[in-house]
Amino acid sequence: MNKTRRPLIAGNWKMNHGGPTGVSLAAEIAALARAVSHTDVVIGPPFTALAACAAECHGTAVGIAGQNMHSKGSGAFTGEISAAMLKDAGCTWVILGHSERRQLFGETDGAVAEKTVAALGAKLLPIVCVGETLKEREAGETLRVVKRQVDAVLDILAQDAASVAIAYEPVWAIGTGKNAGPTEAEEVHEAIRTWLNGKSTDLAARTRLLYGGSLKPDNAAGLLGCPNVDGGLIGGASLDVAQFGAIARAAEAIASGTPGKS
Ligand code: 13P
């Protein structure tokens, strides 16, 4: 199946490879990205490795993402990083509202919205993360929770022409080895597309919807083949170039209309 949006395969390294090992990993990923001309590849190293990874990937097709940022441009915010600083370090993307930020660091929908405004204002492309917990899924609240999280940024994304991404990451699937099946993932992705479409057909057309949560080489083709899944946000498997490469090639096979090629 050929899809209209280019797939986006993004690695969220979390708190791993913040030094020389990150630069080596970036170099290996830059080499594999040459083989996937229909697929956008992005890596999200820790802050300490952003500039070095960006230098390593300069002139290649690999984009660099921050994993978080502050909504203010500067000031007395010890330990924080602004959108302009991410740009200076070589980022074109920023991951916002990851469930670990929401759960472990108390990030609210409002905070994610403020960060989204600041990112777009600095011409950084946000990957806004949404997703329900196991308790919320079991209570039948999945779509209500995800809609609330999407609604918090909907007007902001619609007012800007940037080709942003929203990552659906069911919290129960992150780092657990338990992924949403293609049917479960597509149900939520289709709902998100419908909400975007209700706001603006242009927004729905230009926004890539990524799946995240135990995305691995063996489940990539099924998940990435769903009509409303435009790529993946990958944690554990993004730290292993063979696994990350296999996932990128699965996206490439779908995008280039040659399923089965890997
Ligand atoms: P895993 O791929 O390790 O489940 O992590 C997903 C994730 O949180 C990406 O942001």
Short mmCIF file of C-alpha atoms and ligand atoms in Angstrom, two decimals:
data_model
loop_
_atom_site.label_atom_id
_atom_site.label_comp_id
_atom_site.label_asym_id
_atom_site.label_seq_id
_atom_site.Cartn_x
_atom_site.Cartn_y
_atom_site.Cartn_z
CA MET A 1 0.00 0.00 0.00
CA ASN A 2 1.34 3.43 -0.87
CA LYS A 3 0.41 6.08 1.69
CA THR A 4 0.30 9.79 1.05
CA ARG A 5 2.36 10.83 4.07
CA ARG A 6 6.05 9.90 4.24
CA PRO A 7 6.64 7.52 7.14
CA LEU A 8 8.53 8.92 10.11
CA ILE A 9 10.63 6.55 12.18
CA ALA A 10 11.82 8.31 15.34
CA GLY A 11 14.04 6.91 18.08
CA ASN A 12 13.60 8.16 21.64
CA TRP A 13 16.85 7.25 23.36
CA LYS A 14 15.53 8.40 26.76
CA MET A 15 18.37 8.56 29.35
CA ASN A 16 20.83 6.49 27.34
CA HIS A 17 23.92 7.24 25.22
CA GLY A 18 24.52 10.81 26.31
CA GLY A 19 28.19 10.80 25.26
CA PRO A 20 30.56 9.17 22.75
CA THR A 21 28.48 5.97 22.46
CA GLY A 22 25.58 8.17 21.29
CA VAL A 23 27.72 9.71 18.57
CA SER A 24 28.71 6.22 17.36
CA LEU A 25 25.07 5.13 17.34
CA ALA A 26 24.12 8.28 15.41
CA ALA A 27 26.80 7.50 12.82
CA GLU A 28 25.47 3.96 12.37
CA ILE A 29 21.92 5.25 12.01
CA ALA A 30 23.02 7.86 9.48
CA ALA A 31 24.50 5.04 7.40
CA LEU A 32 21.32 2.97 7.50
CA ALA A 33 19.17 6.01 6.67
CA ARG A 34 20.81 6.14 3.24
CA ALA A 35 18.99 2.91 2.37
CA VAL A 36 15.50 4.26 3.16
CA SER A 37 14.80 7.07 0.72
CA HIS A 38 11.00 7.05 1.22
CA THR A 39 11.21 7.24 5.02
CA ASP A 40 12.16 10.08 7.38
CA VAL A 41 14.47 9.00 10.20
CA VAL A 42 14.84 11.00 13.42
CA ILE A 43 16.86 10.31 16.58
CA GLY A 44 16.26 11.78 20.04
CA PRO A 45 19.50 11.64 22.05
CA PRO A 46 19.80 13.11 25.57
CA PHE A 47 20.57 16.84 25.76
CA THR A 48 24.29 16.23 26.38
CA ALA A 49 24.72 14.43 23.05
CA LEU A 50 22.45 16.57 20.85
CA ALA A 51 25.06 18.87 19.36
CA ALA A 52 27.60 16.09 18.79
CA CYS A 53 24.97 13.82 17.19
CA ALA A 54 23.73 16.71 15.04
CA ALA A 55 27.30 17.34 13.86
CA GLU A 56 27.71 13.63 13.14
CA CYS A 57 24.47 13.57 11.12
CA HIS A 58 25.06 16.87 9.34
CA GLY A 59 24.53 16.44 5.61
CA THR A 60 22.65 13.15 6.09
CA ALA A 61 18.91 12.53 6.07
CA VAL A 62 18.75 11.95 9.84
CA GLY A 63 16.86 14.58 11.84
CA ILE A 64 17.62 15.34 15.49
CA ALA A 65 14.96 15.67 18.20
CA GLY A 66 15.10 16.97 21.74
CA GLN A 67 13.24 14.80 24.25
CA ASN A 68 11.72 17.74 26.12
CA MET A 69 12.03 21.51 26.49
CA HIS A 70 10.81 24.40 28.60
CA SER A 71 8.06 26.65 27.31
CA LYS A 72 9.89 29.88 28.20
CA GLY A 73 12.63 31.31 26.02
CA SER A 74 15.13 32.06 28.79
CA GLY A 75 15.38 32.93 32.47
CA ALA A 76 15.83 31.50 35.94
CA PHE A 77 14.79 27.91 35.24
CA THR A 78 17.67 25.84 36.56
CA GLY A 79 18.23 22.65 34.63
CA GLU A 80 15.89 23.54 31.79
CA ILE A 81 16.45 23.93 28.04
CA SER A 82 14.58 26.28 25.68
CA ALA A 83 13.36 25.70 22.14
CA ALA A 84 16.01 28.10 20.79
CA MET A 85 18.71 26.12 22.61
CA LEU A 86 17.49 22.92 20.96
CA LYS A 87 17.64 24.69 17.60
CA ASP A 88 21.17 25.90 18.36
CA ALA A 89 22.16 22.31 19.19
CA GLY A 90 20.96 21.22 15.74
CA CYS A 91 17.46 19.94 16.47
CA THR A 92 14.60 20.19 13.99
CA TRP A 93 12.18 18.17 16.15
CA VAL A 94 11.17 17.95 19.80
CA ILE A 95 9.27 15.21 21.63
CA LEU A 96 6.63 16.78 23.89
CA GLY A 97 4.36 15.33 26.55
CA HIS A 98 5.92 11.87 26.63
CA SER A 99 4.06 9.73 29.16
CA GLU A 100 7.20 9.54 31.29
CA ARG A 101 7.16 13.35 31.48
CA ARG A 102 3.45 13.32 32.29
CA GLN A 103 3.65 10.52 34.87
CA LEU A 104 7.03 11.03 36.52
CA PHE A 105 7.39 14.80 36.24
CA GLY A 106 3.78 15.93 36.54
CA GLU A 107 3.46 17.45 33.06
CA THR A 108 -0.14 18.50 32.47
CA ASP A 109 -2.07 18.92 29.23
CA GLY A 110 -1.73 22.68 29.78
CA ALA A 111 2.05 22.47 30.08
CA VAL A 112 2.26 20.35 26.93
CA ALA A 113 0.14 22.96 25.12
CA GLU A 114 2.47 25.80 26.24
CA LYS A 115 5.50 23.85 25.08
CA THR A 116 3.82 23.14 21.74
CA VAL A 117 3.26 26.88 21.20
CA ALA A 118 6.90 27.60 22.08
CA ALA A 119 8.23 24.83 19.82
CA LEU A 120 6.25 25.97 16.80
CA GLY A 121 7.21 29.58 17.52
CA ALA A 122 10.87 28.53 17.32
CA LYS A 123 10.21 26.51 14.13
CA LEU A 124 10.80 23.21 15.89
CA LEU A 125 8.47 20.40 14.83
CA PRO A 126 6.75 18.84 17.83
CA ILE A 127 6.03 15.15 18.22
CA VAL A 128 3.19 15.41 20.74
CA CYS A 129 2.73 12.19 22.72
CA VAL A 130 -0.64 10.95 23.92
CA GLY A 131 -1.84 7.66 25.37
CA GLU A 132 -3.85 5.97 28.08
CA THR A 133 -2.70 4.00 31.12
CA LEU A 134 -3.66 0.36 31.66
CA LYS A 135 -6.20 1.43 34.29
CA GLU A 136 -7.81 3.86 31.85
CA ARG A 137 -7.92 1.25 29.06
CA GLU A 138 -9.49 -1.31 31.38
CA ALA A 139 -12.07 1.25 32.43
CA GLY A 140 -13.00 1.80 28.74
CA GLU A 141 -11.62 5.35 28.89
CA THR A 142 -9.01 5.12 26.11
CA LEU A 143 -10.64 7.37 23.54
CA ARG A 144 -11.85 9.87 26.16
CA VAL A 145 -8.33 10.26 27.61
CA VAL A 146 -6.59 10.46 24.24
CA LYS A 147 -9.18 12.97 22.97
CA ARG A 148 -8.57 15.18 26.01
CA GLN A 149 -4.83 15.11 25.34
CA VAL A 150 -5.27 15.82 21.62
CA ASP A 151 -7.82 18.58 22.28
CA ALA A 152 -5.24 20.38 24.43
CA VAL A 153 -3.07 21.01 21.34
CA LEU A 154 -5.61 20.91 18.51
CA ASP A 155 -6.11 24.66 18.01
CA ILE A 156 -2.39 25.28 18.37
CA LEU A 157 -1.49 22.73 15.71
CA ALA A 158 -4.28 23.91 13.40
CA GLN A 159 -3.09 27.54 13.54
CA ASP A 160 0.37 26.62 12.26
CA ALA A 161 1.14 25.15 8.85
CA ALA A 162 3.95 22.89 10.09
CA SER A 163 3.87 19.17 9.37
CA VAL A 164 3.85 18.02 12.98
CA ALA A 165 3.48 14.54 14.43
CA ILE A 166 1.32 13.03 17.15
CA ALA A 167 2.54 9.81 18.76
CA TYR A 168 -0.03 7.45 20.21
CA GLU A 169 1.82 5.57 22.93
CA PRO A 170 -0.38 3.44 25.16
CA VAL A 171 1.39 3.69 28.50
CA TRP A 172 0.86 -0.02 29.22
CA ALA A 173 2.84 -0.88 26.07
CA ILE A 174 5.92 1.22 26.81
CA GLY A 175 8.97 -0.86 27.71
CA THR A 176 6.76 -3.82 28.63
CA GLY A 177 7.17 -5.96 25.51
CA LYS A 178 3.37 -5.79 25.24
CA ASN A 179 2.37 -3.85 22.12
CA ALA A 180 -1.04 -2.73 20.98
CA GLY A 181 -2.14 -4.98 18.12
CA PRO A 182 -2.76 -3.41 14.72
CA THR A 183 -6.53 -3.36 15.35
CA GLU A 184 -6.17 -1.64 18.74
CA ALA A 185 -3.64 0.86 17.38
CA GLU A 186 -5.63 1.65 14.24
CA GLU A 187 -8.80 2.25 16.26
CA VAL A 188 -7.09 5.05 18.20
CA HIS A 189 -5.16 6.41 15.20
CA GLU A 190 -8.34 6.56 13.14
CA ALA A 191 -10.09 8.41 15.96
CA ILE A 192 -7.24 10.93 16.18
CA ARG A 193 -7.38 11.46 12.41
CA THR A 194 -11.14 12.08 12.67
CA TRP A 195 -10.65 14.67 15.43
CA LEU A 196 -7.94 16.43 13.40
CA ASN A 197 -10.20 16.36 10.36
CA GLY A 198 -13.02 17.90 12.38
CA LYS A 199 -10.73 20.86 13.07
CA SER A 200 -9.07 21.15 9.66
CA THR A 201 -8.75 18.81 6.68
CA ASP A 202 -5.31 20.27 6.03
CA LEU A 203 -4.21 19.47 9.59
CA ALA A 204 -5.45 15.88 9.24
CA ALA A 205 -3.63 15.50 5.93
CA ARG A 206 -0.28 16.89 7.07
CA THR A 207 -0.02 15.38 10.57
CA ARG A 208 1.84 12.12 10.86
CA LEU A 209 0.41 9.78 13.47
CA LEU A 210 3.09 7.59 15.03
CA TYR A 211 2.61 4.45 17.08
CA GLY A 212 4.87 3.90 20.10
CA GLY A 213 5.08 1.14 22.70
CA SER A 214 7.20 -2.01 22.26
CA LEU A 215 7.49 -1.43 18.50
CA LYS A 216 9.98 -4.09 17.36
CA PRO A 217 11.10 -5.62 14.05
CA ASP A 218 8.67 -8.53 14.42
CA ASN A 219 5.55 -6.39 14.88
CA ALA A 220 6.60 -3.40 12.74
CA ALA A 221 5.08 -4.47 9.42
CA GLY A 222 1.66 -5.11 10.99
CA LEU A 223 1.54 -1.86 12.94
CA LEU A 224 3.11 0.38 10.30
CA GLY A 225 0.82 -1.09 7.65
CA CYS A 226 -2.32 0.26 9.35
CA PRO A 227 -4.01 2.95 7.23
CA ASN A 228 -3.67 5.70 9.84
CA VAL A 229 -0.26 4.75 11.24
CA ASP A 230 2.38 6.94 9.58
CA GLY A 231 5.41 5.76 11.50
CA GLY A 232 6.73 4.94 14.92
CA LEU A 233 8.26 6.43 18.05
CA ILE A 234 10.62 3.78 19.28
CA GLY A 235 12.31 3.43 22.65
CA GLY A 236 14.25 0.25 23.44
CA ALA A 237 14.67 -0.93 19.84
CA SER A 238 16.05 2.48 18.79
CA LEU A 239 19.18 1.79 20.86
CA ASP A 240 20.05 -1.20 18.68
CA VAL A 241 20.95 -0.23 15.15
CA ALA A 242 19.97 -3.64 13.73
CA GLN A 243 16.49 -3.45 15.26
CA PHE A 244 15.99 0.22 14.46
CA GLY A 245 17.16 -0.43 10.90
CA ALA A 246 14.76 -3.35 10.50
CA ILE A 247 11.85 -1.15 11.65
CA ALA A 248 12.89 1.63 9.26
CA ARG A 249 13.09 -0.89 6.40
CA ALA A 250 9.61 -2.19 7.26
CA ALA A 251 8.30 1.38 6.91
CA GLU A 252 10.26 1.82 3.70
CA ALA A 253 8.80 -1.37 2.18
CA ILE A 254 5.28 -0.12 2.84
CA ALA A 255 6.01 3.40 1.59
CA SER A 256 7.70 2.22 -1.57
CA GLY A 257 4.91 -0.26 -2.27
CA THR A 258 7.06 -3.35 -1.97
CA PRO A 259 5.77 -5.08 1.19
CA GLY A 260 7.86 -8.05 2.22
CA LYS A 261 11.12 -6.33 1.39
CA SER A 262 13.19 -5.88 4.54
P1 13P B 1 9.58 1.21 23.99
O1 13P B 1 9.74 1.11 22.48
O2 13P B 1 10.84 0.86 24.72
O3 13P B 1 8.37 0.49 24.47
O4 13P B 1 9.37 2.78 24.32
C1 13P B 1 8.40 3.48 23.62
C2 13P B 1 8.55 4.91 23.94
O5 13P B 1 8.32 5.33 25.06
C3 13P B 1 9.02 5.81 22.87
O6 13P B 1 8.85 7.14 23.21
#
